Amino acid sequence: VQLQASGGGLVQAGGSLRLSCAASGRAFSNYNGGWFRQAPGKEREFVATITMRGGITYYADSVKGRFTISRDNAKSTVALQMNSLKPEDTAVYYCAASSRYSIAAAAYQYWGQGTLVTVSS
């Protein structure tokens, strides 16, 4: 599976961005989707995950209630709608795919290249 993330940019605190991840190659519907992020000087951290058919989602406490993960298997895409953005959300965001439902980065076999989100105060 090849993943291509897009949608990052510069936004003011309180604003919104929508990240998209396009998958190609193997049937994306056979994989759980996830979003992770890595801020400068910090380790990569889990943001959100969604099951193969989109029936179950799970979020990190830091984004719960502000971010929404969704997928469209017909288009082989996974999206991350980010609202009420905070400066601490600034990071490179990565989409990923896994045959397992997990919040651990090590469980994800396929990764996109990352897209930078910068939230100004």
mmCIF file of N, CA and C in Angstrom:
data_model
loop_
_atom_site.group_PDB
_atom_site.id
_atom_site.type_symbol
_atom_site.label_atom_id
_atom_site.label_comp_id
_atom_site.label_asym_id
_atom_site.label_seq_id
_atom_site.Cartn_x
_atom_site.Cartn_y
_atom_site.Cartn_z
ATOM 1 N N VAL A 1 0.850 -1.190 0.000
ATOM 2 C CA VAL A 1 0.000 0.000 0.000
ATOM 3 C C VAL A 1 0.888 1.242 0.000
ATOM 4 N N GLN A 2 0.631 2.141 -0.924
ATOM 5 C CA GLN A 2 1.327 3.431 -0.945
ATOM 6 C C GLN A 2 0.366 4.501 -0.437
ATOM 7 N N LEU A 3 0.867 5.351 0.454
ATOM 8 C CA LEU A 3 0.033 6.373 1.075
ATOM 9 C C LEU A 3 0.581 7.759 0.770
ATOM 10 N N GLN A 4 -0.298 8.688 0.473
ATOM 11 C CA GLN A 4 0.087 10.068 0.167
ATOM 12 C C GLN A 4 -0.775 11.001 0.997
ATOM 13 N N ALA A 5 -0.145 11.678 1.946
ATOM 14 C CA ALA A 5 -0.862 12.615 2.809
ATOM 15 C C ALA A 5 -0.818 14.020 2.229
ATOM 16 N N SER A 6 -1.876 14.772 2.466
ATOM 17 C CA SER A 6 -1.939 16.155 2.003
ATOM 18 C C SER A 6 -2.866 16.956 2.905
ATOM 19 N N GLY A 7 -2.851 18.272 2.720
ATOM 20 C CA GLY A 7 -3.786 19.125 3.446
ATOM 21 C C GLY A 7 -3.182 19.942 4.566
ATOM 22 N N GLY A 8 -1.911 19.750 4.856
ATOM 23 C CA GLY A 8 -1.288 20.515 5.912
ATOM 24 C C GLY A 8 -1.131 21.977 5.522
ATOM 25 N N GLY A 9 -0.768 22.796 6.503
ATOM 26 C CA GLY A 9 -0.565 24.208 6.243
ATOM 27 C C GLY A 9 -0.463 24.996 7.516
ATOM 28 N N LEU A 10 -0.536 26.308 7.366
ATOM 29 C CA LEU A 10 -0.460 27.232 8.496
ATOM 30 C C LEU A 10 -1.855 27.737 8.826
ATOM 31 N N VAL A 11 -2.208 27.659 10.109
ATOM 32 C CA VAL A 11 -3.538 28.094 10.541
ATOM 33 C C VAL A 11 -3.406 28.755 11.903
ATOM 34 N N GLN A 12 -4.295 29.687 12.182
ATOM 35 C CA GLN A 12 -4.288 30.325 13.493
ATOM 36 C C GLN A 12 -4.963 29.441 14.524
ATOM 37 N N ALA A 13 -4.597 29.640 15.757
ATOM 38 C CA ALA A 13 -5.231 28.896 16.843
ATOM 39 C C ALA A 13 -6.740 29.095 16.791
ATOM 40 N N GLY A 14 -7.453 27.998 16.996
ATOM 41 C CA GLY A 14 -8.910 28.020 16.914
ATOM 42 C C GLY A 14 -9.442 27.674 15.540
ATOM 43 N N GLY A 15 -8.557 27.620 14.559
ATOM 44 C CA GLY A 15 -8.964 27.321 13.201
ATOM 45 C C GLY A 15 -9.079 25.842 12.929
ATOM 46 N N SER A 16 -9.324 25.518 11.664
ATOM 47 C CA SER A 16 -9.536 24.134 11.254
ATOM 48 C C SER A 16 -8.698 23.792 10.029
ATOM 49 N N LEU A 17 -8.361 22.526 9.930
ATOM 50 C CA LEU A 17 -7.714 21.968 8.740
ATOM 51 C C LEU A 17 -8.260 20.572 8.524
ATOM 52 N N ARG A 18 -8.232 20.155 7.277
ATOM 53 C CA ARG A 18 -8.637 18.781 6.950
ATOM 54 C C ARG A 18 -7.494 18.104 6.221
ATOM 55 N N LEU A 19 -6.974 17.061 6.808
ATOM 56 C CA LEU A 19 -5.919 16.272 6.184
ATOM 57 C C LEU A 19 -6.545 15.111 5.429
ATOM 58 N N SER A 20 -5.922 14.768 4.320
ATOM 59 C CA SER A 20 -6.402 13.645 3.534
ATOM 60 C C SER A 20 -5.244 12.709 3.234
ATOM 61 N N CYS A 21 -5.539 11.435 3.152
ATOM 62 C CA CYS A 21 -4.538 10.427 2.834
ATOM 63 C C CYS A 21 -5.096 9.539 1.742
ATOM 64 N N ALA A 22 -4.422 9.530 0.604
ATOM 65 C CA ALA A 22 -4.851 8.714 -0.529
ATOM 66 C C ALA A 22 -4.013 7.458 -0.591
ATOM 67 N N ALA A 23 -4.678 6.322 -0.710
ATOM 68 C CA ALA A 23 -3.992 5.035 -0.759
ATOM 69 C C ALA A 23 -4.053 4.447 -2.148
ATOM 70 N N SER A 24 -3.006 3.749 -2.527
ATOM 71 C CA SER A 24 -2.979 3.042 -3.799
ATOM 72 C C SER A 24 -2.265 1.712 -3.591
ATOM 73 N N GLY A 25 -2.427 0.838 -4.544
ATOM 74 C CA GLY A 25 -1.803 -0.470 -4.422
ATOM 75 C C GLY A 25 -2.820 -1.492 -3.951
ATOM 76 N N ARG A 26 -2.543 -2.148 -2.868
ATOM 77 C CA ARG A 26 -3.432 -3.180 -2.351
ATOM 78 C C ARG A 26 -4.742 -2.571 -1.864
ATOM 79 N N ALA A 27 -5.753 -3.400 -1.768
ATOM 80 C CA ALA A 27 -7.080 -2.933 -1.365
ATOM 81 C C ALA A 27 -7.017 -2.282 0.009
ATOM 82 N N PHE A 28 -7.261 -0.979 0.032
ATOM 83 C CA PHE A 28 -7.150 -0.228 1.274
ATOM 84 C C PHE A 28 -8.188 -0.663 2.289
ATOM 85 N N SER A 29 -9.311 -1.202 1.820
ATOM 86 C CA SER A 29 -10.370 -1.635 2.721
ATOM 87 C C SER A 29 -9.947 -2.823 3.583
ATOM 88 N N ASN A 30 -8.826 -3.416 3.289
ATOM 89 C CA ASN A 30 -8.311 -4.529 4.087
ATOM 90 C C ASN A 30 -7.429 -4.070 5.247
ATOM 91 N N TYR A 31 -7.305 -2.754 5.405
ATOM 92 C CA TYR A 31 -6.409 -2.216 6.426
ATOM 93 C C TYR A 31 -7.114 -1.206 7.327
ATOM 94 N N ASN A 32 -6.724 -1.220 8.578
ATOM 95 C CA ASN A 32 -7.122 -0.161 9.494
ATOM 96 C C ASN A 32 -6.288 1.076 9.184
ATOM 97 N N GLY A 33 -6.884 2.239 9.347
ATOM 98 C CA GLY A 33 -6.177 3.482 9.058
ATOM 99 C C GLY A 33 -5.820 4.220 10.343
ATOM 100 N N GLY A 34 -4.728 4.956 10.291
ATOM 101 C CA GLY A 34 -4.324 5.718 11.471
ATOM 102 C C GLY A 34 -3.638 7.015 11.096
ATOM 103 N N TRP A 35 -3.662 7.928 12.044
ATOM 104 C CA TRP A 35 -2.915 9.181 11.931
ATOM 105 C C TRP A 35 -2.001 9.308 13.155
ATOM 106 N N PHE A 36 -0.790 9.692 12.901
ATOM 107 C CA PHE A 36 0.193 9.953 13.944
ATOM 108 C C PHE A 36 0.783 11.329 13.687
ATOM 109 N N ARG A 37 1.473 11.856 14.675
ATOM 110 C CA ARG A 37 2.131 13.146 14.482
ATOM 111 C C ARG A 37 3.454 13.170 15.240
ATOM 112 N N GLN A 38 4.340 14.021 14.748
ATOM 113 C CA GLN A 38 5.639 14.169 15.397
ATOM 114 C C GLN A 38 6.003 15.653 15.425
ATOM 115 N N ALA A 39 6.072 16.172 16.628
ATOM 116 C CA ALA A 39 6.461 17.566 16.822
ATOM 117 C C ALA A 39 7.986 17.650 16.894
ATOM 118 N N PRO A 40 8.546 18.822 16.621
ATOM 119 C CA PRO A 40 10.008 18.973 16.667
ATOM 120 C C PRO A 40 10.573 18.567 18.022
ATOM 121 N N GLY A 41 11.567 17.702 17.995
ATOM 122 C CA GLY A 41 12.216 17.276 19.221
ATOM 123 C C GLY A 41 11.455 16.257 20.036
ATOM 124 N N LYS A 42 10.344 15.781 19.508
ATOM 125 C CA LYS A 42 9.523 14.818 20.240
ATOM 126 C C LYS A 42 9.370 13.539 19.442
ATOM 127 N N GLU A 43 8.947 12.496 20.137
ATOM 128 C CA GLU A 43 8.721 11.216 19.472
ATOM 129 C C GLU A 43 7.370 11.244 18.738
ATOM 130 N N ARG A 44 7.253 10.357 17.765
ATOM 131 C CA ARG A 44 5.995 10.224 17.049
ATOM 132 C C ARG A 44 4.924 9.734 18.007
ATOM 133 N N GLU A 45 3.736 10.324 17.931
ATOM 134 C CA GLU A 45 2.666 9.937 18.828
ATOM 135 C C GLU A 45 1.386 9.635 18.064
ATOM 136 N N PHE A 46 0.594 8.772 18.660
ATOM 137 C CA PHE A 46 -0.685 8.370 18.093
ATOM 138 C C PHE A 46 -1.680 9.521 18.155
ATOM 139 N N VAL A 47 -2.494 9.674 17.098
ATOM 140 C CA VAL A 47 -3.539 10.687 17.063
ATOM 141 C C VAL A 47 -4.923 10.038 16.986
ATOM 142 N N ALA A 48 -5.128 9.188 15.979
ATOM 143 C CA ALA A 48 -6.453 8.592 15.779
ATOM 144 C C ALA A 48 -6.331 7.357 14.911
ATOM 145 N N THR A 49 -7.291 6.454 15.060
ATOM 146 C CA THR A 49 -7.332 5.272 14.225
ATOM 147 C C THR A 49 -8.769 4.928 13.882
ATOM 148 N N ILE A 50 -8.941 4.200 12.791
ATOM 149 C CA ILE A 50 -10.265 3.816 12.324
ATOM 150 C C ILE A 50 -10.176 2.412 11.749
ATOM 151 N N THR A 51 -11.197 1.600 12.021
ATOM 152 C CA THR A 51 -11.190 0.232 11.546
ATOM 153 C C THR A 51 -11.452 0.155 10.048
ATOM 154 N N MET A 52 -11.324 -1.072 9.517
ATOM 155 C CA MET A 52 -11.342 -1.283 8.064
ATOM 156 C C MET A 52 -12.589 -0.727 7.397
ATOM 157 N N ARG A 53 -13.728 -0.916 8.040
ATOM 158 C CA ARG A 53 -14.975 -0.436 7.446
ATOM 159 C C ARG A 53 -15.486 0.842 8.103
ATOM 160 N N GLY A 54 -14.673 1.403 8.978
ATOM 161 C CA GLY A 54 -15.015 2.685 9.575
ATOM 162 C C GLY A 54 -15.960 2.617 10.753
ATOM 163 N N GLY A 55 -16.233 1.416 11.241
ATOM 164 C CA GLY A 55 -17.219 1.290 12.303
ATOM 165 C C GLY A 55 -16.730 1.702 13.676
ATOM 166 N N ILE A 56 -15.429 1.662 13.875
ATOM 167 C CA ILE A 56 -14.861 1.977 15.191
ATOM 168 C C ILE A 56 -13.724 2.975 15.006
ATOM 169 N N THR A 57 -13.736 3.998 15.841
ATOM 170 C CA THR A 57 -12.661 4.983 15.858
ATOM 171 C C THR A 57 -12.145 5.138 17.278
ATOM 172 N N TYR A 58 -10.925 5.613 17.381
ATOM 173 C CA TYR A 58 -10.328 5.822 18.699
ATOM 174 C C TYR A 58 -9.358 6.989 18.595
ATOM 175 N N TYR A 59 -9.342 7.824 19.646
ATOM 176 C CA TYR A 59 -8.554 9.043 19.601
ATOM 177 C C TYR A 59 -7.644 9.171 20.813
ATOM 178 N N ALA A 60 -6.556 9.861 20.611
ATOM 179 C CA ALA A 60 -5.728 10.250 21.743
ATOM 180 C C ALA A 60 -6.511 11.257 22.583
ATOM 181 N N ASP A 61 -6.298 11.236 23.873
ATOM 182 C CA ASP A 61 -7.017 12.151 24.757
ATOM 183 C C ASP A 61 -6.794 13.612 24.361
ATOM 184 N N SER A 62 -5.619 13.909 23.859
ATOM 185 C CA SER A 62 -5.266 15.288 23.543
ATOM 186 C C SER A 62 -6.068 15.874 22.377
ATOM 187 N N VAL A 63 -6.670 15.007 21.561
ATOM 188 C CA VAL A 63 -7.428 15.499 20.395
ATOM 189 C C VAL A 63 -8.896 15.120 20.447
ATOM 190 N N LYS A 64 -9.286 14.337 21.426
ATOM 191 C CA LYS A 64 -10.665 13.870 21.524
ATOM 192 C C LYS A 64 -11.623 15.046 21.610
ATOM 193 N N GLY A 65 -12.673 14.999 20.797
ATOM 194 C CA GLY A 65 -13.654 16.081 20.774
ATOM 195 C C GLY A 65 -13.310 17.198 19.811
ATOM 196 N N ARG A 66 -12.069 17.206 19.303
ATOM 197 C CA ARG A 66 -11.650 18.253 18.354
ATOM 198 C C ARG A 66 -11.343 17.676 16.977
ATOM 199 N N PHE A 67 -10.824 16.465 16.938
ATOM 200 C CA PHE A 67 -10.452 15.821 15.682
ATOM 201 C C PHE A 67 -11.427 14.686 15.356
ATOM 202 N N THR A 68 -11.639 14.472 14.057
ATOM 203 C CA THR A 68 -12.497 13.380 13.608
ATOM 204 C C THR A 68 -11.815 12.654 12.458
ATOM 205 N N ILE A 69 -11.661 11.335 12.623
ATOM 206 C CA ILE A 69 -11.103 10.509 11.562
ATOM 207 C C ILE A 69 -12.242 9.852 10.802
ATOM 208 N N SER A 70 -12.083 9.754 9.492
ATOM 209 C CA SER A 70 -13.103 9.102 8.664
ATOM 210 C C SER A 70 -12.406 8.460 7.475
ATOM 211 N N ARG A 71 -13.145 7.615 6.771
ATOM 212 C CA ARG A 71 -12.573 6.970 5.595
ATOM 213 C C ARG A 71 -13.637 6.768 4.543
ATOM 214 N N ASP A 72 -13.183 6.690 3.298
ATOM 215 C CA ASP A 72 -14.040 6.395 2.164
ATOM 216 C C ASP A 72 -13.348 5.288 1.382
ATOM 217 N N ASN A 73 -13.761 4.070 1.592
ATOM 218 C CA ASN A 73 -13.086 2.935 0.945
ATOM 219 C C ASN A 73 -13.292 2.937 -0.565
ATOM 220 N N ALA A 74 -14.378 3.497 -1.032
ATOM 221 C CA ALA A 74 -14.605 3.569 -2.474
ATOM 222 C C ALA A 74 -13.549 4.444 -3.147
ATOM 223 N N LYS A 75 -13.060 5.440 -2.405
ATOM 224 C CA LYS A 75 -12.031 6.339 -2.928
ATOM 225 C C LYS A 75 -10.651 6.026 -2.361
ATOM 226 N N SER A 76 -10.581 5.036 -1.477
ATOM 227 C CA SER A 76 -9.309 4.653 -0.839
ATOM 228 C C SER A 76 -8.663 5.842 -0.139
ATOM 229 N N THR A 77 -9.441 6.517 0.667
ATOM 230 C CA THR A 77 -8.924 7.674 1.388
ATOM 231 C C THR A 77 -9.270 7.604 2.873
ATOM 232 N N VAL A 78 -8.424 8.229 3.664
ATOM 233 C CA VAL A 78 -8.672 8.440 5.089
ATOM 234 C C VAL A 78 -8.462 9.920 5.363
ATOM 235 N N ALA A 79 -9.365 10.507 6.095
ATOM 236 C CA ALA A 79 -9.279 11.937 6.377
ATOM 237 C C ALA A 79 -9.183 12.188 7.875
ATOM 238 N N LEU A 80 -8.623 13.328 8.205
ATOM 239 C CA LEU A 80 -8.569 13.770 9.598
ATOM 240 C C LEU A 80 -9.036 15.221 9.628
ATOM 241 N N GLN A 81 -10.241 15.424 10.129
ATOM 242 C CA GLN A 81 -10.778 16.775 10.284
ATOM 243 C C GLN A 81 -10.317 17.299 11.635
ATOM 244 N N MET A 82 -9.622 18.429 11.617
ATOM 245 C CA MET A 82 -9.057 18.988 12.841
ATOM 246 C C MET A 82 -9.688 20.356 13.103
ATOM 247 N N ASN A 83 -10.394 20.461 14.194
ATOM 248 C CA ASN A 83 -11.045 21.702 14.588
ATOM 249 C C ASN A 83 -10.451 22.213 15.890
ATOM 250 N N SER A 84 -10.714 23.480 16.185
ATOM 251 C CA SER A 84 -10.234 24.100 17.429
ATOM 252 C C SER A 84 -8.745 23.839 17.632
ATOM 253 N N LEU A 85 -7.994 24.075 16.603
ATOM 254 C CA LEU A 85 -6.565 23.767 16.646
ATOM 255 C C LEU A 85 -5.835 24.637 17.663
ATOM 256 N N LYS A 86 -4.822 24.036 18.282
ATOM 257 C CA LYS A 86 -4.019 24.697 19.298
ATOM 258 C C LYS A 86 -2.558 24.722 18.841
ATOM 259 N N PRO A 87 -1.766 25.646 19.347
ATOM 260 C CA PRO A 87 -0.343 25.660 18.970
ATOM 261 C C PRO A 87 0.352 24.325 19.250
ATOM 262 N N GLU A 88 -0.074 23.631 20.285
ATOM 263 C CA GLU A 88 0.552 22.345 20.608
ATOM 264 C C GLU A 88 0.185 21.238 19.623
ATOM 265 N N ASP A 89 -0.716 21.525 18.691
ATOM 266 C CA ASP A 89 -1.016 20.562 17.628
ATOM 267 C C ASP A 89 -0.005 20.661 16.480
ATOM 268 N N THR A 90 0.881 21.639 16.535
ATOM 269 C CA THR A 90 1.891 21.804 15.500
ATOM 270 C C THR A 90 2.782 20.572 15.421
ATOM 271 N N ALA A 91 2.861 19.986 14.228
ATOM 272 C CA ALA A 91 3.626 18.744 14.038
ATOM 273 C C ALA A 91 3.567 18.344 12.572
ATOM 274 N N VAL A 92 4.393 17.377 12.236
ATOM 275 C CA VAL A 92 4.239 16.684 10.963
ATOM 276 C C VAL A 92 3.268 15.537 11.208
ATOM 277 N N TYR A 93 2.237 15.477 10.393
ATOM 278 C CA TYR A 93 1.202 14.454 10.538
ATOM 279 C C TYR A 93 1.404 13.369 9.490
ATOM 280 N N TYR A 94 1.350 12.125 9.953
ATOM 281 C CA TYR A 94 1.555 10.980 9.088
ATOM 282 C C TYR A 94 0.309 10.104 9.073
ATOM 283 N N CYS A 95 -0.082 9.657 7.897
ATOM 284 C CA CYS A 95 -1.116 8.629 7.822
ATOM 285 C C CYS A 95 -0.440 7.273 7.709
ATOM 286 N N ALA A 96 -1.137 6.258 8.144
ATOM 287 C CA ALA A 96 -0.561 4.922 8.167
ATOM 288 C C ALA A 96 -1.658 3.881 8.016
ATOM 289 N N ALA A 97 -1.248 2.680 7.621
ATOM 290 C CA ALA A 97 -2.191 1.580 7.447
ATOM 291 C C ALA A 97 -1.652 0.341 8.130
ATOM 292 N N SER A 98 -2.567 -0.406 8.741
ATOM 293 C CA SER A 98 -2.166 -1.594 9.494
ATOM 294 C C SER A 98 -3.191 -2.699 9.328
ATOM 295 N N SER A 99 -2.710 -3.918 9.341
ATOM 296 C CA SER A 99 -3.619 -5.064 9.322
ATOM 297 C C SER A 99 -4.171 -5.329 10.721
ATOM 298 N N ARG A 100 -3.624 -4.609 11.714
ATOM 299 C CA ARG A 100 -4.081 -4.732 13.089
ATOM 300 C C ARG A 100 -4.737 -3.437 13.533
ATOM 301 N N TYR A 101 -5.694 -3.549 14.453
ATOM 302 C CA TYR A 101 -6.312 -2.371 15.057
ATOM 303 C C TYR A 101 -5.465 -2.022 16.271
ATOM 304 N N SER A 102 -4.744 -0.917 16.186
ATOM 305 C CA SER A 102 -3.760 -0.621 17.218
ATOM 306 C C SER A 102 -3.486 0.874 17.283
ATOM 307 N N ILE A 103 -3.020 1.335 18.451
ATOM 308 C CA ILE A 103 -2.571 2.712 18.587
ATOM 309 C C ILE A 103 -1.046 2.769 18.604
ATOM 310 N N ALA A 104 -0.401 1.648 18.462
ATOM 311 C CA ALA A 104 1.063 1.592 18.471
ATOM 312 C C ALA A 104 1.615 1.789 17.065
ATOM 313 N N ALA A 105 2.544 2.705 16.935
ATOM 314 C CA ALA A 105 3.132 2.966 15.618
ATOM 315 C C ALA A 105 3.790 1.719 15.036
ATOM 316 N N ALA A 106 4.336 0.885 15.891
ATOM 317 C CA ALA A 106 5.033 -0.317 15.419
ATOM 318 C C ALA A 106 4.092 -1.292 14.729
ATOM 319 N N ALA A 107 2.792 -1.166 14.952
ATOM 320 C CA ALA A 107 1.819 -2.077 14.350
ATOM 321 C C ALA A 107 1.478 -1.701 12.921
ATOM 322 N N TYR A 108 1.897 -0.524 12.484
ATOM 323 C CA TYR A 108 1.529 -0.025 11.164
ATOM 324 C C TYR A 108 2.618 -0.343 10.160
ATOM 325 N N GLN A 109 2.244 -1.069 9.096
ATOM 326 C CA GLN A 109 3.218 -1.519 8.112
ATOM 327 C C GLN A 109 3.497 -0.479 7.027
ATOM 328 N N TYR A 110 2.535 0.383 6.788
ATOM 329 C CA TYR A 110 2.653 1.327 5.676
ATOM 330 C C TYR A 110 2.472 2.759 6.181
ATOM 331 N N TRP A 111 3.297 3.657 5.658
ATOM 332 C CA TRP A 111 3.303 5.042 6.108
ATOM 333 C C TRP A 111 3.337 6.005 4.922
ATOM 334 N N GLY A 112 2.623 7.117 5.083
ATOM 335 C CA GLY A 112 2.739 8.200 4.123
ATOM 336 C C GLY A 112 3.941 9.060 4.444
ATOM 337 N N GLN A 113 4.180 10.055 3.642
ATOM 338 C CA GLN A 113 5.391 10.864 3.772
ATOM 339 C C GLN A 113 5.264 11.979 4.805
ATOM 340 N N GLY A 114 4.077 12.277 5.278
ATOM 341 C CA GLY A 114 3.906 13.324 6.277
ATOM 342 C C GLY A 114 3.518 14.644 5.654
ATOM 343 N N THR A 115 2.718 15.401 6.391
ATOM 344 C CA THR A 115 2.323 16.736 5.961
ATOM 345 C C THR A 115 2.393 17.654 7.187
ATOM 346 N N LEU A 116 2.970 18.834 7.017
ATOM 347 C CA LEU A 116 3.243 19.720 8.139
ATOM 348 C C LEU A 116 2.028 20.578 8.468
ATOM 349 N N VAL A 117 1.676 20.568 9.742
ATOM 350 C CA VAL A 117 0.622 21.430 10.261
ATOM 351 C C VAL A 117 1.264 22.391 11.258
ATOM 352 N N THR A 118 1.082 23.674 11.037
ATOM 353 C CA THR A 118 1.611 24.694 11.928
ATOM 354 C C THR A 118 0.464 25.555 12.431
ATOM 355 N N VAL A 119 0.326 25.624 13.749
ATOM 356 C CA VAL A 119 -0.744 26.404 14.365
ATOM 357 C C VAL A 119 -0.108 27.586 15.091
ATOM 358 N N SER A 120 -0.452 28.770 14.661
ATOM 359 C CA SER A 120 0.122 29.968 15.276
ATOM 360 C C SER A 120 -0.783 30.480 16.389
ATOM 361 N N SER A 121 -0.167 31.069 17.396
ATOM 362 C CA SER A 121 -0.948 31.575 18.532
ATOM 363 C C SER A 121 -1.387 33.009 18.310
#
